[in-house]
Short mmCIF file of C-alpha atoms in Angstrom, two decimals:
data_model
loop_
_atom_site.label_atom_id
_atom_site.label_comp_id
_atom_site.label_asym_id
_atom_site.label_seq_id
_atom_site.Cartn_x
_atom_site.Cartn_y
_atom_site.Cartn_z
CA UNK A 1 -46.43 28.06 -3.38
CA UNK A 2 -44.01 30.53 -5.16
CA UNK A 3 -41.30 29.67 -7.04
CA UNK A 4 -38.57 31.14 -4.27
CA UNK A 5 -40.87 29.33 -1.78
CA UNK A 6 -40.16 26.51 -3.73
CA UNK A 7 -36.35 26.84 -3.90
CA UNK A 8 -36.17 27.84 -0.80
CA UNK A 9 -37.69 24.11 0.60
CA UNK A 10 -35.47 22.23 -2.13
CA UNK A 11 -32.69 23.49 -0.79
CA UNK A 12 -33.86 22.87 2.60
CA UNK A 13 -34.21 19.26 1.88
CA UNK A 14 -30.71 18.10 -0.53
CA UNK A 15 -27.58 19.26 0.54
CA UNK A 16 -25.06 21.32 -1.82
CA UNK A 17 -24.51 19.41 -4.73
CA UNK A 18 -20.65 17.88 -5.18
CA UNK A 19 -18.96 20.07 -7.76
CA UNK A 20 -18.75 17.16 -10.21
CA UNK A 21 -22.38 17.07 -10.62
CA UNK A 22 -22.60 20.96 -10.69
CA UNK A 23 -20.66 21.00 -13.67
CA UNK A 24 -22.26 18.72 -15.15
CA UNK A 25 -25.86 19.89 -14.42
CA UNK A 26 -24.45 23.11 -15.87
CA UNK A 27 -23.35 21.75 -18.81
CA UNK A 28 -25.94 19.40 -19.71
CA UNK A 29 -28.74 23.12 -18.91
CA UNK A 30 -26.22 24.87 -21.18
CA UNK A 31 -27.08 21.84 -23.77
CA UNK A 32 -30.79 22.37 -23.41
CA UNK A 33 -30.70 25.88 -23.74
CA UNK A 34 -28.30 26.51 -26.84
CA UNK A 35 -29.28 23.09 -28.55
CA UNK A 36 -33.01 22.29 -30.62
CA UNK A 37 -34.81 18.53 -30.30
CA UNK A 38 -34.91 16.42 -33.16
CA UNK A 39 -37.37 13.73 -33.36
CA UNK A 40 -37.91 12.21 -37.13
CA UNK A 41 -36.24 14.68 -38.57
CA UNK A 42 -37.97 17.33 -37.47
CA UNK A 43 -36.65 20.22 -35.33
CA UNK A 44 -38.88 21.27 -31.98
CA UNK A 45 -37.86 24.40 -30.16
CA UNK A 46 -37.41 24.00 -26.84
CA UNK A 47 -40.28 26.05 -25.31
CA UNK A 48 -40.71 27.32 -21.96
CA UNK A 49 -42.39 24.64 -20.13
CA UNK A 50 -40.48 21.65 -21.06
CA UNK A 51 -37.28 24.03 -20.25
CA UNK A 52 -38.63 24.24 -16.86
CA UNK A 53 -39.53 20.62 -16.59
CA UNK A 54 -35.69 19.82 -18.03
CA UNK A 55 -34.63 21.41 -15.11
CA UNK A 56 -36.69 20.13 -12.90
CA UNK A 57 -36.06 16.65 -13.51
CA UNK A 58 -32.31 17.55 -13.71
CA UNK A 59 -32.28 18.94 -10.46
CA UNK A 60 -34.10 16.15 -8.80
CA UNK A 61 -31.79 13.70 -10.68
CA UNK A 62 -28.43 15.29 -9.55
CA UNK A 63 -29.73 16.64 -5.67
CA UNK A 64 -31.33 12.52 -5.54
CA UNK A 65 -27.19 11.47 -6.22
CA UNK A 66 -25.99 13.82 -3.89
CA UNK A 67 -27.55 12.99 -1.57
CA UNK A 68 -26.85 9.11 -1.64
CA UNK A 69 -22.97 8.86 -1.11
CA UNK A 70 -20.80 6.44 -3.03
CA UNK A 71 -20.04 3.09 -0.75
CA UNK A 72 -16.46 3.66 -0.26
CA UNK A 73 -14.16 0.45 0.81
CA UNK A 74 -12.15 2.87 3.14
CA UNK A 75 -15.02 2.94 5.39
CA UNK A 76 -15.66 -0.51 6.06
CA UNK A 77 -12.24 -1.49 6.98
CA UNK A 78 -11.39 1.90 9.18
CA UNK A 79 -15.16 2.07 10.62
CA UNK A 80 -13.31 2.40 14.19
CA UNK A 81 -11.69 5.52 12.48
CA UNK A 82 -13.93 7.09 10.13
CA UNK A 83 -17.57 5.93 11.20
CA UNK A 84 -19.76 3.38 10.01
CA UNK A 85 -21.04 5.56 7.22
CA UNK A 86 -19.39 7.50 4.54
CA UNK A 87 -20.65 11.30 4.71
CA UNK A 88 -22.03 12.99 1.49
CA UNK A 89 -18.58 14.92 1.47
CA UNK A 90 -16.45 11.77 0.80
CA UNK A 91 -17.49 11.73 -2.24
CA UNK A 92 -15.23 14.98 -3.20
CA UNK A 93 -11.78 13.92 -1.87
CA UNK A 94 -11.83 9.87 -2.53
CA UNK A 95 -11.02 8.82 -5.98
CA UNK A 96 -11.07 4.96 -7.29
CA UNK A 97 -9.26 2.44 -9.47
CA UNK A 98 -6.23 4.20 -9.76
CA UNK A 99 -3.47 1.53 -10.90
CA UNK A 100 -3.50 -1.97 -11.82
CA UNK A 101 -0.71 -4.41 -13.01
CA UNK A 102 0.15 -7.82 -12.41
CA UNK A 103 3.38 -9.13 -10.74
CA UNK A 104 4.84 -12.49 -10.29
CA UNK A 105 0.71 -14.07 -10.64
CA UNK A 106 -0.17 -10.75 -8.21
CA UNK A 107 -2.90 -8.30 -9.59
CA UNK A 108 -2.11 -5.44 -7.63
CA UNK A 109 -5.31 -3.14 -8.20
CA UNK A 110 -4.69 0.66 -5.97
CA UNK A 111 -8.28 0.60 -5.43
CA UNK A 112 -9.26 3.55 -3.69
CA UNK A 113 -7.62 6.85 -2.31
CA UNK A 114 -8.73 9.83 -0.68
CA UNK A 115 -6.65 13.40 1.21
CA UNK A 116 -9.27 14.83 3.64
CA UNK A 117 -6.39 17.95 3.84
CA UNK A 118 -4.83 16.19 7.07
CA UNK A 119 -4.74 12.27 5.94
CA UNK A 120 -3.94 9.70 2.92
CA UNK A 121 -5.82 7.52 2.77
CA UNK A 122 -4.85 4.27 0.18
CA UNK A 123 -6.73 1.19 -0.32
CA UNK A 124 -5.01 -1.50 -1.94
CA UNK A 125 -6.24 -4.84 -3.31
CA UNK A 126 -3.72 -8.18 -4.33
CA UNK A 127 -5.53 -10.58 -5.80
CA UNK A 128 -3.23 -14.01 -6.51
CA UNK A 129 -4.76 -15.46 -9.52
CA UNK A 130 -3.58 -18.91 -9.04
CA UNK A 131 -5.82 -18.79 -5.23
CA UNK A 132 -8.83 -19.92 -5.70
CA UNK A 133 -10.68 -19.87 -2.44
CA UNK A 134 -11.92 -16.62 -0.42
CA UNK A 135 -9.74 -15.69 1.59
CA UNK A 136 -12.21 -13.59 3.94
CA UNK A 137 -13.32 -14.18 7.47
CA UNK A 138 -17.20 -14.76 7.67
CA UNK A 139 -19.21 -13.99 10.04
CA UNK A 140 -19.89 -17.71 11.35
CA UNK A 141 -15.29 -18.14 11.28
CA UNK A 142 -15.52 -14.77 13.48
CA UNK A 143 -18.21 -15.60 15.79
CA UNK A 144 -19.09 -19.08 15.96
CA UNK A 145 -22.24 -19.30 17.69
CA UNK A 146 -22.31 -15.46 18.51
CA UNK A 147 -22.91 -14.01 15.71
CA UNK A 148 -24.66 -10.16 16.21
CA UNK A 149 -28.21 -9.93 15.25
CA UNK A 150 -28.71 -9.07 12.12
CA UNK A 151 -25.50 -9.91 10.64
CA UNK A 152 -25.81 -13.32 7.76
CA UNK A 153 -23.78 -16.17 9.01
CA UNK A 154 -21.76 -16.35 5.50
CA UNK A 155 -21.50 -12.35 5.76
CA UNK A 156 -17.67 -11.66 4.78
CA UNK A 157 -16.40 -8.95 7.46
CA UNK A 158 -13.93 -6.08 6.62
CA UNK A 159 -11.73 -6.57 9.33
CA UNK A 160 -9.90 -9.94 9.07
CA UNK A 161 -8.00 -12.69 6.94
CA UNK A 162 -7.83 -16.07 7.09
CA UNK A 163 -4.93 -17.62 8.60
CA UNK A 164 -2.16 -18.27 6.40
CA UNK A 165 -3.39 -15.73 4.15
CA UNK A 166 -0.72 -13.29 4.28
CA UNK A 167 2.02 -15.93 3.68
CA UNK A 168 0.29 -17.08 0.95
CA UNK A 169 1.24 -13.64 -0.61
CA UNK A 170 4.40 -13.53 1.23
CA UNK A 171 4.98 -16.83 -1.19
CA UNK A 172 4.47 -14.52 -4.64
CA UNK A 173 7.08 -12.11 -3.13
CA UNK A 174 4.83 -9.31 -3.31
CA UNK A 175 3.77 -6.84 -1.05
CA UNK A 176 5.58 -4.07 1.04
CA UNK A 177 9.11 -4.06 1.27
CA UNK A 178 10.06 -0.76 2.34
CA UNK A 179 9.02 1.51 5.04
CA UNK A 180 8.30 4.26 3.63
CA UNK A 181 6.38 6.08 0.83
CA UNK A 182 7.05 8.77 -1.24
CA UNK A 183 4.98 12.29 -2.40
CA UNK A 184 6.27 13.32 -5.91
CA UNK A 185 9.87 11.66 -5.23
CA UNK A 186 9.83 13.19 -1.55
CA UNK A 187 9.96 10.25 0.89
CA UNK A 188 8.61 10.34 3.79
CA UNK A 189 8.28 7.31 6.77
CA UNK A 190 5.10 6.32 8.64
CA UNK A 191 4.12 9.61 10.37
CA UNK A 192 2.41 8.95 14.60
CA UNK A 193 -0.79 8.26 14.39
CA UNK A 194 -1.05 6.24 11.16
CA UNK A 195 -2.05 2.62 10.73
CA UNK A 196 -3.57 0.15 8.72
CA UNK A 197 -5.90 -2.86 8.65
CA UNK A 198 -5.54 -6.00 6.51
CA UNK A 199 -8.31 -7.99 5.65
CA UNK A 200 -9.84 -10.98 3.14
CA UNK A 201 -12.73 -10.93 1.20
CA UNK A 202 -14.84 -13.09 -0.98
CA UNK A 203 -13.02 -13.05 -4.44
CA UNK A 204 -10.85 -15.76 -4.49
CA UNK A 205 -7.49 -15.34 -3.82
CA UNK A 206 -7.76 -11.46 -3.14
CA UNK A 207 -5.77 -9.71 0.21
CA UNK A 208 -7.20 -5.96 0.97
CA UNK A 209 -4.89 -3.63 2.42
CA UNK A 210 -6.27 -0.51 3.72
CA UNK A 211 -3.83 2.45 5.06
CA UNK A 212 -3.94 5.94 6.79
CA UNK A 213 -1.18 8.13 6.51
CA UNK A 214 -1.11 11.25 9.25
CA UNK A 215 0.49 13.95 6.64
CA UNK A 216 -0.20 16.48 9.15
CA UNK A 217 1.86 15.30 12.02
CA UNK A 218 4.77 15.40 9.53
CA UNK A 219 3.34 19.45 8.57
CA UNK A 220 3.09 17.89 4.70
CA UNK A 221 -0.17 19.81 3.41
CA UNK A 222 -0.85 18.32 -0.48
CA UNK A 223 -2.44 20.86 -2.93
CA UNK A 224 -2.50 19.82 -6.77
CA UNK A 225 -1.55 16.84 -8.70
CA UNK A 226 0.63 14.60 -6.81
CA UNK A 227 2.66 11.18 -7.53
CA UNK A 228 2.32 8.53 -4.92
CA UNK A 229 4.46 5.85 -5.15
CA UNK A 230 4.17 2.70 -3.04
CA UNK A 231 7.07 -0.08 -2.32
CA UNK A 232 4.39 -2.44 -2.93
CA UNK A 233 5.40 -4.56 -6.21
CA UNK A 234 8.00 -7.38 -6.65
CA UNK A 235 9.88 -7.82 -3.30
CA UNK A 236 13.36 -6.10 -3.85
CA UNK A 237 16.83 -7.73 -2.15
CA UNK A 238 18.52 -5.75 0.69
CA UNK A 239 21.66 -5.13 -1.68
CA UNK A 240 19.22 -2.61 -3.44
CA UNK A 241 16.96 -1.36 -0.42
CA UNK A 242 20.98 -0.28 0.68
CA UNK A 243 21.15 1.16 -2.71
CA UNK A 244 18.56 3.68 -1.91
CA UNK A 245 19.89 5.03 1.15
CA UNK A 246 21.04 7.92 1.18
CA UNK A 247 23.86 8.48 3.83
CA UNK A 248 24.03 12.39 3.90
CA UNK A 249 20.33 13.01 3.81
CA UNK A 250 19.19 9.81 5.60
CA UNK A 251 16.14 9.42 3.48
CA UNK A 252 15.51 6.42 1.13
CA UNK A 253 15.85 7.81 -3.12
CA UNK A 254 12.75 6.84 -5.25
CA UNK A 255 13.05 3.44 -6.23
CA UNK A 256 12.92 2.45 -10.17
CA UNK A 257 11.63 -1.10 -9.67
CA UNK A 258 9.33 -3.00 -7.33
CA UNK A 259 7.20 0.64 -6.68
CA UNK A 260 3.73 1.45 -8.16
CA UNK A 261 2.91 4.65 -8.70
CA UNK A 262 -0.60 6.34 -8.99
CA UNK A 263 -1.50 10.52 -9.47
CA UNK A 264 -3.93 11.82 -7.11
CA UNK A 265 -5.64 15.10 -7.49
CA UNK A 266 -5.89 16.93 -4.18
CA UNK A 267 -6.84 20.61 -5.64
CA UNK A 268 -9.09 22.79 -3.88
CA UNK A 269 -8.74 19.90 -0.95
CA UNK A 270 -7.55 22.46 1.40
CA UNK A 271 -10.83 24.96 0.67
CA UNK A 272 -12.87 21.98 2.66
CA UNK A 273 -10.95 22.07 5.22
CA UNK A 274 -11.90 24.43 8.58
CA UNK A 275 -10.08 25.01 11.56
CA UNK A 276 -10.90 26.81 15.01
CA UNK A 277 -9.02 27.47 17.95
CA UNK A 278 -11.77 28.00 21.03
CA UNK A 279 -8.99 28.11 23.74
CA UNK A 280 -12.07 27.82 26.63
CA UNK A 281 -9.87 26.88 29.75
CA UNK A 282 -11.99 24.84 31.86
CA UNK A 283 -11.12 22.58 35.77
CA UNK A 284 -11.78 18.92 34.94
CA UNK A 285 -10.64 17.11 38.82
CA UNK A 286 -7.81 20.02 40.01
CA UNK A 287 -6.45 20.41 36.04
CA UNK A 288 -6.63 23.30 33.63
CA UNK A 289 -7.83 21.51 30.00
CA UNK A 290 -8.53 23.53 26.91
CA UNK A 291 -9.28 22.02 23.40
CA UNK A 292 -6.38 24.44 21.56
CA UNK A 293 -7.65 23.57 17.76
CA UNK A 294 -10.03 21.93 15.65
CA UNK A 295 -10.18 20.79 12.40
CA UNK A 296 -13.17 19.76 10.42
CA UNK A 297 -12.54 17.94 7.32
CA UNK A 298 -14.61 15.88 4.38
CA UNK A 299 -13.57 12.49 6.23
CA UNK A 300 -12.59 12.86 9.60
CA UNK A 301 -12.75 15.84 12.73
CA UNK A 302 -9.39 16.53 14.72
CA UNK A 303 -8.97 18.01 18.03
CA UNK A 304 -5.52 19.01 19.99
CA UNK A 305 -6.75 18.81 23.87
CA UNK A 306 -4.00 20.77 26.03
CA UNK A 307 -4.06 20.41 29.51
CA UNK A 308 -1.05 21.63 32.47
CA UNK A 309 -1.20 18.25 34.89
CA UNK A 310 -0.09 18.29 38.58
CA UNK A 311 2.58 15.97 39.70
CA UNK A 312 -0.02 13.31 41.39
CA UNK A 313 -2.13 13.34 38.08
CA UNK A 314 0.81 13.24 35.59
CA UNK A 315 1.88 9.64 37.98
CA UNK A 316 -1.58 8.64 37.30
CA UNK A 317 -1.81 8.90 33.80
CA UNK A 318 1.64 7.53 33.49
CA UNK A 319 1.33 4.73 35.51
CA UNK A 320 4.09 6.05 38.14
CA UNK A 321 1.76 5.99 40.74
CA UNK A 322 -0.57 3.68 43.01
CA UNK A 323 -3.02 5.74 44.58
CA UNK A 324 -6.46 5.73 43.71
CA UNK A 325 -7.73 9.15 42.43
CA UNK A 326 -11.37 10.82 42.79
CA UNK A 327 -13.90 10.13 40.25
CA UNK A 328 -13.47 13.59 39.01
CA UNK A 329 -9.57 13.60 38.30
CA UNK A 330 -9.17 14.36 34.35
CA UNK A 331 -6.45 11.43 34.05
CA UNK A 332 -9.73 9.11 35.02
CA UNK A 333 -11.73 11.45 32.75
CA UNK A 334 -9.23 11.40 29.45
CA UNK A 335 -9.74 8.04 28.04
CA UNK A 336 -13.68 8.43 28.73
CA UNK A 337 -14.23 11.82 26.26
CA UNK A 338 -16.57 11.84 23.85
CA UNK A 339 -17.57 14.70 21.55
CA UNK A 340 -20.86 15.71 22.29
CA UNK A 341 -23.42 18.54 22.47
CA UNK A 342 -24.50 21.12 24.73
CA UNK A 343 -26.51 18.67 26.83
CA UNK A 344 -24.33 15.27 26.83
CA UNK A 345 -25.49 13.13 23.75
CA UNK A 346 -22.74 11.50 22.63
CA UNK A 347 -22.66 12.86 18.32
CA UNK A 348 -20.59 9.31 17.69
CA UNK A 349 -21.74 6.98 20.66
CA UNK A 350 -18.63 4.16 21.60
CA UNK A 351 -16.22 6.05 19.43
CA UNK A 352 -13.11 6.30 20.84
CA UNK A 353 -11.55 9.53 20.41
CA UNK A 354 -8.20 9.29 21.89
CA UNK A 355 -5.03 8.70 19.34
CA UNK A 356 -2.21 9.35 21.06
CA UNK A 357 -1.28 11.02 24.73
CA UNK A 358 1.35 13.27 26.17
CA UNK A 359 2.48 14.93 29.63
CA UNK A 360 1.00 18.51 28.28
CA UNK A 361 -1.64 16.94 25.41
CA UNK A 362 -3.79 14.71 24.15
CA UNK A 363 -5.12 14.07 20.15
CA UNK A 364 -8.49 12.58 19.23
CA UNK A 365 -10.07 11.89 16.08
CA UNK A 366 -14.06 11.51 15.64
CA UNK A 367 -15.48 10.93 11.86
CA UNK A 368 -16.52 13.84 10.19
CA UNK A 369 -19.37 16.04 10.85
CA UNK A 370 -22.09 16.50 8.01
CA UNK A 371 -22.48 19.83 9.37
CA UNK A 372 -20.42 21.71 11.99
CA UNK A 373 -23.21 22.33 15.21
CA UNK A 374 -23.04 25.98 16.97
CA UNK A 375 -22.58 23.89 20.37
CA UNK A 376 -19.89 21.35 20.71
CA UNK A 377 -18.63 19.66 23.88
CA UNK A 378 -15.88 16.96 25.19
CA UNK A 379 -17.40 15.21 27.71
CA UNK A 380 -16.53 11.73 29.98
CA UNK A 381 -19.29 9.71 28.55
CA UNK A 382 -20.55 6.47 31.00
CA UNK A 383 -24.09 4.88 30.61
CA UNK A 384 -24.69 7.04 27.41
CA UNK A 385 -24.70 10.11 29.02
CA UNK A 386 -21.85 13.00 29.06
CA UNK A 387 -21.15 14.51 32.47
CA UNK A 388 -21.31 18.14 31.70
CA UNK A 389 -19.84 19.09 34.92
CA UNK A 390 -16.17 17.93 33.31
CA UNK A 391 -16.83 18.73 30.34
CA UNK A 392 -14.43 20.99 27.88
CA UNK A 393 -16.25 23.21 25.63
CA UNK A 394 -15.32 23.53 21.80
CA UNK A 395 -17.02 25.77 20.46
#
């Protein structure tokens, strides 16, 4: 085999490495290359062959990291959102351990972050130091005597509290007491199509908060270093929460108590981000659809579905009407699309696509793809299967 034979295959095999460990493989070669060993005392040049082996094992140590991404708390409480599994690509726009200080017996710990170019992502832990029980829902609280094969009875899930849990914290007067957040002093209320889970786990005393903030359906794009700042800290009266309004501008002024604040780095966030606009008109049951844009992103895929509705259909989907309609009628179709390819596989089987709906418009969110396919397809999904007949091509 020839050495660009063998390059070629490595490549083949690991994905691009994350710039992080780019640099640093660079570096650490430039180290090899500019720097003697020592061993006793005694200087060795660095010949040839053990430069090639250095970079040998280099590159399988860095492409071996790559490849496995970090586990990412984001991803177990927003698996209906983001997918089971955190792609490779996570691993260049999430950032952890951000802030930590303790209020009122509260260790409020900004665990993890993340701006896939369209989203915020924040990750929050509160861990009340005088609690000491888990305050986590196991599998066996969550089940009883239906727990899913495979999963351990005393299994702590992402996705739950136990009861009493949040007035425990409620009792600290800590936590959120403002609706809103704000972007380097700018402040800015929960956007449509944002949400957030809350959720236990098994250190003692500890409350998980885990939020997604839709940037993009407020047109805020972040590019640099930017301030977050959370009402999240020592509960504050409504004397001051009145303080902060602003009665000309109707927006709330950045807070100087009761707020954490943590510095993200979003640079070169926006170069990872592609978008398309395919525009393929196609008759789904009497109705013109057409997916109008696409975004691909590190953490999540976006799509804008347009579509002009008749008067029967728009009833339909409204719930104005009380006929039954065809099997083949897109408002019957809508809530059933799945992104799939060119001959109906589902790429993200039981993911639910659809985030919010409108007379002219529909927008649905799938996790992100590890690579973007020539072929893509939204297609009513039953049994497993995408009818291709009504389905709207992407790209």
């Amino acid at each position: 085999m020839t050495q660009s034979e063998f390059c070629r295959l490595l490549l083949e095999k690991y994905p691009e490495m994350p710039e992080r460990f780019a640099a640093r493989t660079e570096e650490t070669l430039r180290r090899c290359v500019s720097s003697p060993r020592q061993a006793a005392g005694r200087v060795f040049p660095l010949n040839k062959r053990g430069l090639i082996l250095a970079v040998a094992l280099l590159i399988l140590l860095f492409t071996t990291a790559a490849y496995a991404a970090t586990h990412w708390g984001i991803f177990d409480s927003l698996s209906f959102l983001l997918g089971d599994t955190a792609p490779r690509s996570a691993d260049g726009v999430m950032q952890s351990d951000l802030y930590q200080e303790t209020v009122n017996g509260v260790e409020i710990t900004v665990r993890e972050a993340g701006y896939d170019g369209r989203t915020l992502f924040v990750r929050v832990s509160y861990r009340m130091l005088d609690v000491d029980r888990p305050l986590g829902i196991t599998a066996r609280e969550a089940y009883g005597d239906r727990i899913p094969s495979g999963m351990a009875p005393d299994a702590f899930l992402p996705e739950g509290a136990k009861e009493g849990a949040e007035a425990l914290l409620a009792d600290h007067q800590v936590g959120w007491w403002a609706d809103c957040i704000w972007l380097d002093g700018q402040p800015m209320e929960m956007p449509s199509g944002s949400g957030g889970v809350i959720s236990g786990s098994q250190t003692p005393g500890e409350i998980i908060v885990t939020e997604y903030w839709r940037l993009d359906n407020e047109d805020i794009r972040l590019d640099g270093a930017v301030d977050v700042t959370l009402p999240i800290g020592a509960w504050q009266d409504s004397k001051y929460r009145r303080s902060l309004f602003d009665p000309e501008t109707k927006e709330m002024q950045l807070p100087d108590r009761g707020a954490v604040t943590f510095r993200m780095d979003t640079r070169r966030v926006q170069e990872k981000v592609v978008t398309e606009h395919p525009n393929l008109e196609t008759n789904v049951g009497g109705t013109a659809v057409w997916v109008s844009e696409i975004t691909y992103t590190p953490l999540l895929t976006y799509l804008k579905l347009r579509y002009r509705l008749p008067e029967a259909e728009r009833n339909f989907l409204f719930g104005n009407g009380d006929e039954a309609w065809p099997a083949d009628s897109f408002s019957r179709a809508l809530y059933a699309l799945e992104l799939t390819d060119e001959s109906g596989k589902p790429l993200f089987p039981r993911h639910g696509g659809i985030s919010a709906v409108g007379e002219t418009w529909a927008e649905l969110t799938y996790p992100a793809l590890e690579e973007i396919p020539p072929t893509l397809y939204l297609a009513p999904v039953e049994n497993g299967q995408g009818d291709m007949t009504r389905a709207v091509r992407v790209r």
